[in-house]
Amino acid sequence: MDGNGRWARERGLPRIEGHRQGVENVRRIVEVARELNLPYLTLYAFSAENWRRPAEEVGALMGLLEIFLERYTRELEQNEVRLRVIGRPDKLPERPRACLDRAIARTAHFTERTIVLALNYGSRQETLEAVRAYTEAVRTGRENPAELDWPRFARYLYTDGLPDPDLIIRTSGENRLSNFLLLQAAYAEMYLSPVYWPDFSRAHLVEAIEAYKLRERRYGQTGEQVRPPTPEPVLHK
Ligand code: FPP
């Protein structure tokens, strides 16, 4: 969800106003995702590196997260949307953390739709924690390295139980992954939109999904292997 700051600056507004509009757009896009029946939507809301921003901006983002969760948890419940978090939410300030715990607990039983918030998330940090937990499991005899394969290792990632992303959209014209789901994105399709996040609308999301539908996902195979064979023409004699 990139471009909040530039959206604000171009309007002569403080950066935080861009984030405020960004949060409004989160609500709109979550609603669109529901209409479009997307089973999973992950939003990169706060990276492990975002703590380096000015304290005032970090504080404002935490405040916005808290307000968002306070106002929005009921809507998630009514729409039967489960909320999950990836990252280290335990390091967030107490108030947004409490709102988060409450929203997660209240929506944990929904199964059809999931919104995942990446909060204090960093892919390298996630990988290191997974390696640490895995090696501890080896040390205590719960894992055998000879049996290690990807699905087994993936259980140690924050995303345990979530499918890999099919489509990753980055807004605001940047062409980077910025430490986002580096391992899970192995075969994700990328869609880079020039639009700043506060302006990223329903039409933009639909356009991204339409573009995704035209992609051929080969997972290392050839096009001929993954394309369904064209049916033999039926000859009418
Ligand atoms: C990137 O824009 C955006 C962020 C670092 C924060 C995204 C957060 C929100 C939309 C609000 C919090 C989320 C929820 C779910 C309540 P930027 O500030 O890097 O923009 P710039 O690159 O134009 O400066």
Short mmCIF file of C-alpha atoms and ligand atoms in Angstrom, two decimals:
data_model
loop_
_atom_site.label_atom_id
_atom_site.label_comp_id
_atom_site.label_asym_id
_atom_site.label_seq_id
_atom_site.Cartn_x
_atom_site.Cartn_y
_atom_site.Cartn_z
CA MET A 1 0.00 0.00 0.00
CA ASP A 2 2.61 2.50 -1.15
CA GLY A 3 2.29 6.17 -2.01
CA ASN A 4 0.37 7.61 0.94
CA GLY A 5 3.11 10.16 1.63
CA ARG A 6 3.36 11.34 -1.98
CA TRP A 7 -0.42 11.49 -2.28
CA ALA A 8 -0.44 13.91 0.66
CA ARG A 9 2.58 15.95 -0.44
CA GLU A 10 1.12 16.56 -3.87
CA ARG A 11 -1.91 18.08 -2.16
CA GLY A 12 0.14 20.17 0.25
CA LEU A 13 -1.06 18.01 3.17
CA PRO A 14 0.89 16.39 6.00
CA ARG A 15 1.99 12.79 5.36
CA ILE A 16 -0.33 11.49 8.03
CA GLU A 17 -3.31 12.73 6.03
CA GLY A 18 -2.13 10.40 3.27
CA HIS A 19 -2.10 7.52 5.74
CA ARG A 20 -5.57 8.49 6.95
CA GLN A 21 -6.84 8.33 3.37
CA GLY A 22 -4.89 5.08 3.00
CA VAL A 23 -6.85 3.56 5.86
CA GLU A 24 -10.13 4.70 4.29
CA ASN A 25 -9.03 2.92 1.16
CA VAL A 26 -8.24 -0.25 3.10
CA ARG A 27 -11.91 -0.33 4.10
CA ARG A 28 -13.05 0.19 0.51
CA ILE A 29 -10.71 -2.42 -0.96
CA VAL A 30 -11.55 -5.00 1.70
CA GLU A 31 -15.19 -4.53 0.73
CA VAL A 32 -14.37 -4.91 -2.97
CA ALA A 33 -12.37 -8.05 -2.21
CA ARG A 34 -15.44 -9.45 -0.49
CA GLU A 35 -17.68 -8.60 -3.47
CA LEU A 36 -15.17 -10.25 -5.80
CA ASN A 37 -15.07 -13.31 -3.56
CA LEU A 38 -11.33 -13.18 -3.03
CA PRO A 39 -10.67 -15.75 -0.32
CA TYR A 40 -7.44 -14.08 0.88
CA LEU A 41 -6.24 -10.50 0.85
CA THR A 42 -2.95 -9.59 2.51
CA LEU A 43 -2.15 -5.95 3.21
CA TYR A 44 1.39 -4.81 3.98
CA ALA A 45 0.49 -2.24 6.61
CA PHE A 46 3.71 -1.80 8.60
CA SER A 47 7.09 -3.29 7.88
CA ALA A 48 9.75 -4.25 10.40
CA GLU A 49 11.80 -1.41 8.86
CA ASN A 50 9.05 1.22 9.21
CA TRP A 51 10.10 1.79 12.85
CA ARG A 52 12.91 3.86 11.36
CA ARG A 53 10.44 6.55 10.29
CA PRO A 54 10.08 9.71 12.39
CA ALA A 55 8.56 8.86 15.78
CA GLU A 56 5.62 11.15 15.07
CA GLU A 57 4.70 9.22 11.91
CA VAL A 58 5.12 5.84 13.61
CA GLY A 59 2.89 7.02 16.48
CA ALA A 60 0.27 8.28 14.04
CA LEU A 61 0.28 4.97 12.12
CA MET A 62 -0.21 3.04 15.36
CA GLY A 63 -3.07 5.38 16.28
CA LEU A 64 -4.68 4.82 12.88
CA LEU A 65 -4.34 1.07 13.25
CA GLU A 66 -6.06 1.24 16.62
CA ILE A 67 -8.93 3.41 15.32
CA PHE A 68 -9.30 1.19 12.27
CA LEU A 69 -9.60 -1.95 14.40
CA GLU A 70 -11.93 -0.32 16.93
CA ARG A 71 -14.31 0.84 14.23
CA TYR A 72 -13.94 -2.03 11.86
CA THR A 73 -14.00 -5.22 13.93
CA ARG A 74 -17.80 -5.29 14.00
CA GLU A 75 -17.92 -4.93 10.19
CA LEU A 76 -15.49 -7.84 9.82
CA GLU A 77 -17.72 -9.94 12.06
CA GLN A 78 -20.88 -8.98 10.16
CA ASN A 79 -19.19 -9.82 6.87
CA GLU A 80 -17.79 -13.07 8.27
CA VAL A 81 -14.20 -12.13 7.51
CA ARG A 82 -11.40 -13.66 9.54
CA LEU A 83 -8.53 -11.38 10.52
CA ARG A 84 -5.02 -12.77 10.73
CA VAL A 85 -1.69 -11.12 11.28
CA ILE A 86 1.75 -11.97 9.96
CA GLY A 87 4.81 -10.38 11.52
CA ARG A 88 5.64 -9.59 15.12
CA PRO A 89 2.52 -7.87 16.47
CA ASP A 90 3.76 -8.59 20.01
CA LYS A 91 6.16 -5.67 19.55
CA LEU A 92 3.38 -3.17 18.77
CA PRO A 93 2.28 -0.68 21.44
CA GLU A 94 -0.21 -2.09 23.89
CA ARG A 95 -3.39 -0.38 22.68
CA PRO A 96 -3.33 -1.37 19.00
CA ARG A 97 -2.12 -4.81 20.11
CA ALA A 98 -5.13 -5.22 22.39
CA CYS A 99 -7.50 -4.16 19.56
CA LEU A 100 -5.75 -6.61 17.28
CA ASP A 101 -6.03 -9.52 19.73
CA ARG A 102 -9.72 -8.78 20.16
CA ALA A 103 -10.41 -8.59 16.41
CA ILE A 104 -8.48 -11.82 15.77
CA ALA A 105 -10.31 -13.67 18.57
CA ARG A 106 -13.73 -12.47 17.42
CA THR A 107 -13.24 -13.49 13.80
CA ALA A 108 -11.15 -16.64 14.26
CA HIS A 109 -14.05 -18.98 13.43
CA PHE A 110 -14.75 -17.61 9.94
CA THR A 111 -13.39 -19.78 7.15
CA GLU A 112 -14.52 -18.37 3.79
CA ARG A 113 -12.62 -15.08 3.69
CA THR A 114 -9.42 -13.95 5.36
CA ILE A 115 -7.81 -10.54 5.60
CA VAL A 116 -4.16 -10.79 6.56
CA LEU A 117 -2.45 -7.72 7.98
CA ALA A 118 1.31 -7.72 7.72
CA LEU A 119 2.32 -5.78 10.82
CA ASN A 120 5.88 -5.32 11.96
CA TYR A 121 6.52 -7.77 9.14
CA GLY A 122 9.82 -8.47 7.41
CA SER A 123 10.54 -11.50 5.29
CA ARG A 124 14.15 -11.87 6.43
CA GLN A 125 13.15 -11.64 10.06
CA GLU A 126 10.45 -14.25 9.38
CA THR A 127 13.02 -16.55 7.74
CA LEU A 128 15.48 -16.24 10.61
CA GLU A 129 12.78 -16.98 13.17
CA ALA A 130 11.67 -20.00 11.15
CA VAL A 131 15.25 -21.33 10.95
CA ARG A 132 15.70 -20.77 14.68
CA ALA A 133 12.45 -22.62 15.52
CA TYR A 134 13.22 -25.41 13.07
CA THR A 135 16.75 -26.00 14.38
CA GLU A 136 15.38 -26.05 17.93
CA ALA A 137 12.89 -28.72 16.80
CA VAL A 138 15.80 -30.70 15.32
CA ARG A 139 17.78 -30.34 18.55
CA THR A 140 14.88 -31.68 20.60
CA GLY A 141 14.20 -34.55 18.19
CA ARG A 142 10.87 -33.27 16.82
CA GLU A 143 12.28 -32.79 13.30
CA ASN A 144 14.61 -34.82 11.14
CA PRO A 145 16.63 -32.76 8.62
CA ALA A 146 16.65 -35.71 6.21
CA GLU A 147 12.87 -35.26 5.90
CA LEU A 148 12.96 -31.52 5.36
CA ASP A 149 11.04 -30.33 2.36
CA TRP A 150 9.35 -27.04 1.53
CA PRO A 151 5.86 -27.73 2.98
CA ARG A 152 7.47 -28.82 6.23
CA PHE A 153 9.68 -25.73 6.47
CA ALA A 154 6.77 -23.46 5.51
CA ARG A 155 5.04 -24.49 8.72
CA TYR A 156 7.60 -22.40 10.61
CA LEU A 157 6.80 -19.22 8.69
CA TYR A 158 4.31 -16.61 9.93
CA THR A 159 2.13 -17.63 6.97
CA ASP A 160 1.61 -21.18 8.24
CA GLY A 161 -1.83 -22.29 7.06
CA LEU A 162 -2.14 -19.55 4.44
CA PRO A 163 -1.72 -20.23 0.72
CA ASP A 164 1.11 -18.57 -1.20
CA PRO A 165 0.01 -15.35 -2.90
CA ASP A 166 -1.09 -15.69 -6.52
CA LEU A 167 -0.89 -11.98 -7.26
CA ILE A 168 1.16 -9.26 -5.60
CA ILE A 169 0.14 -5.69 -6.35
CA ARG A 170 2.45 -2.84 -5.47
CA THR A 171 1.05 0.64 -5.84
CA SER A 172 2.75 4.00 -6.48
CA GLY A 173 5.07 2.96 -9.29
CA GLU A 174 7.78 1.35 -7.15
CA ASN A 175 9.33 -1.84 -8.53
CA ARG A 176 10.49 -3.59 -5.39
CA LEU A 177 9.30 -6.32 -3.04
CA SER A 178 10.67 -4.46 0.00
CA ASN A 179 11.13 -7.55 2.18
CA PHE A 180 7.54 -8.71 1.57
CA LEU A 181 6.79 -12.46 1.44
CA LEU A 182 10.07 -13.16 -0.35
CA LEU A 183 9.79 -16.93 0.03
CA GLN A 184 6.04 -17.18 -0.45
CA ALA A 185 6.24 -15.03 -3.59
CA ALA A 186 8.37 -17.60 -5.44
CA TYR A 187 5.72 -18.04 -8.12
CA ALA A 188 3.51 -15.03 -7.48
CA GLU A 189 2.53 -12.83 -10.38
CA MET A 190 3.53 -9.19 -9.95
CA TYR A 191 1.37 -6.23 -10.86
CA LEU A 192 2.95 -2.81 -10.55
CA SER A 193 0.49 0.03 -10.53
CA PRO A 194 1.50 3.69 -10.86
CA VAL A 195 -1.50 4.75 -8.75
CA TYR A 196 -0.89 5.97 -5.17
CA TRP A 197 -2.58 3.72 -2.60
CA PRO A 198 -5.26 6.23 -1.46
CA ASP A 199 -6.45 6.44 -5.10
CA PHE A 200 -6.25 2.71 -5.82
CA SER A 201 -9.89 1.99 -6.56
CA ARG A 202 -12.19 -0.90 -7.31
CA ALA A 203 -11.54 -0.37 -11.04
CA HIS A 204 -7.77 -0.61 -10.48
CA LEU A 205 -8.12 -3.83 -8.52
CA VAL A 206 -10.39 -5.34 -11.15
CA GLU A 207 -7.88 -4.30 -13.85
CA ALA A 208 -5.07 -6.01 -11.92
CA ILE A 209 -7.08 -9.21 -11.59
CA GLU A 210 -8.00 -9.15 -15.29
CA ALA A 211 -4.31 -8.76 -16.15
CA TYR A 212 -3.51 -11.66 -13.83
CA LYS A 213 -6.04 -13.89 -15.57
CA LEU A 214 -4.15 -13.45 -18.84
CA ARG A 215 -0.85 -14.58 -17.36
CA GLU A 216 0.45 -18.04 -18.05
CA ARG A 217 1.82 -19.58 -14.86
CA ARG A 218 4.36 -22.21 -15.78
CA TYR A 219 6.10 -23.06 -12.48
CA GLY A 220 9.25 -23.99 -14.37
CA GLN A 221 7.49 -26.01 -17.06
CA THR A 222 7.09 -25.11 -20.72
CA GLY A 223 4.05 -23.35 -22.11
CA GLU A 224 3.11 -26.49 -24.02
CA GLN A 225 3.10 -28.51 -20.82
CA VAL A 226 0.78 -26.24 -18.89
CA ARG A 227 -1.57 -25.20 -21.69
CA PRO A 228 -4.58 -27.44 -22.10
CA PRO A 229 -4.37 -29.16 -25.48
CA THR A 230 -6.59 -27.55 -28.11
CA PRO A 231 -9.36 -30.04 -28.84
CA GLU A 232 -9.21 -31.91 -32.12
CA PRO A 233 -11.63 -30.34 -34.62
CA VAL A 234 -14.74 -32.42 -35.06
CA LEU A 235 -15.20 -33.30 -38.71
CA HIS A 236 -18.71 -33.53 -39.97
CA LYS A 237 -18.78 -35.74 -43.02
C1 FPP B 1 3.51 3.39 2.42
O1 FPP B 1 3.32 4.72 1.98
C2 FPP B 1 2.55 3.09 3.43
C3 FPP B 1 2.85 2.73 4.70
C4 FPP B 1 4.22 2.63 5.23
C5 FPP B 1 1.81 2.45 5.66
C6 FPP B 1 0.57 1.84 5.10
C7 FPP B 1 -0.40 2.00 6.14
C8 FPP B 1 -1.69 2.30 6.02
C9 FPP B 1 -2.43 2.40 4.75
C10 FPP B 1 -2.45 2.59 7.26
C11 FPP B 1 -2.41 1.53 8.32
C12 FPP B 1 -3.09 0.29 7.88
C13 FPP B 1 -4.18 -0.23 8.45
C14 FPP B 1 -4.66 -1.54 7.95
C15 FPP B 1 -4.93 0.44 9.50
P1 FPP B 1 4.52 5.72 2.18
O2 FPP B 1 4.31 6.46 3.46
O3 FPP B 1 5.82 5.01 2.07
O4 FPP B 1 4.30 6.67 0.95
P2 FPP B 1 5.45 7.42 0.14
O5 FPP B 1 6.33 6.34 -0.43
O6 FPP B 1 4.68 8.14 -0.91
O7 FPP B 1 6.15 8.32 1.10
#
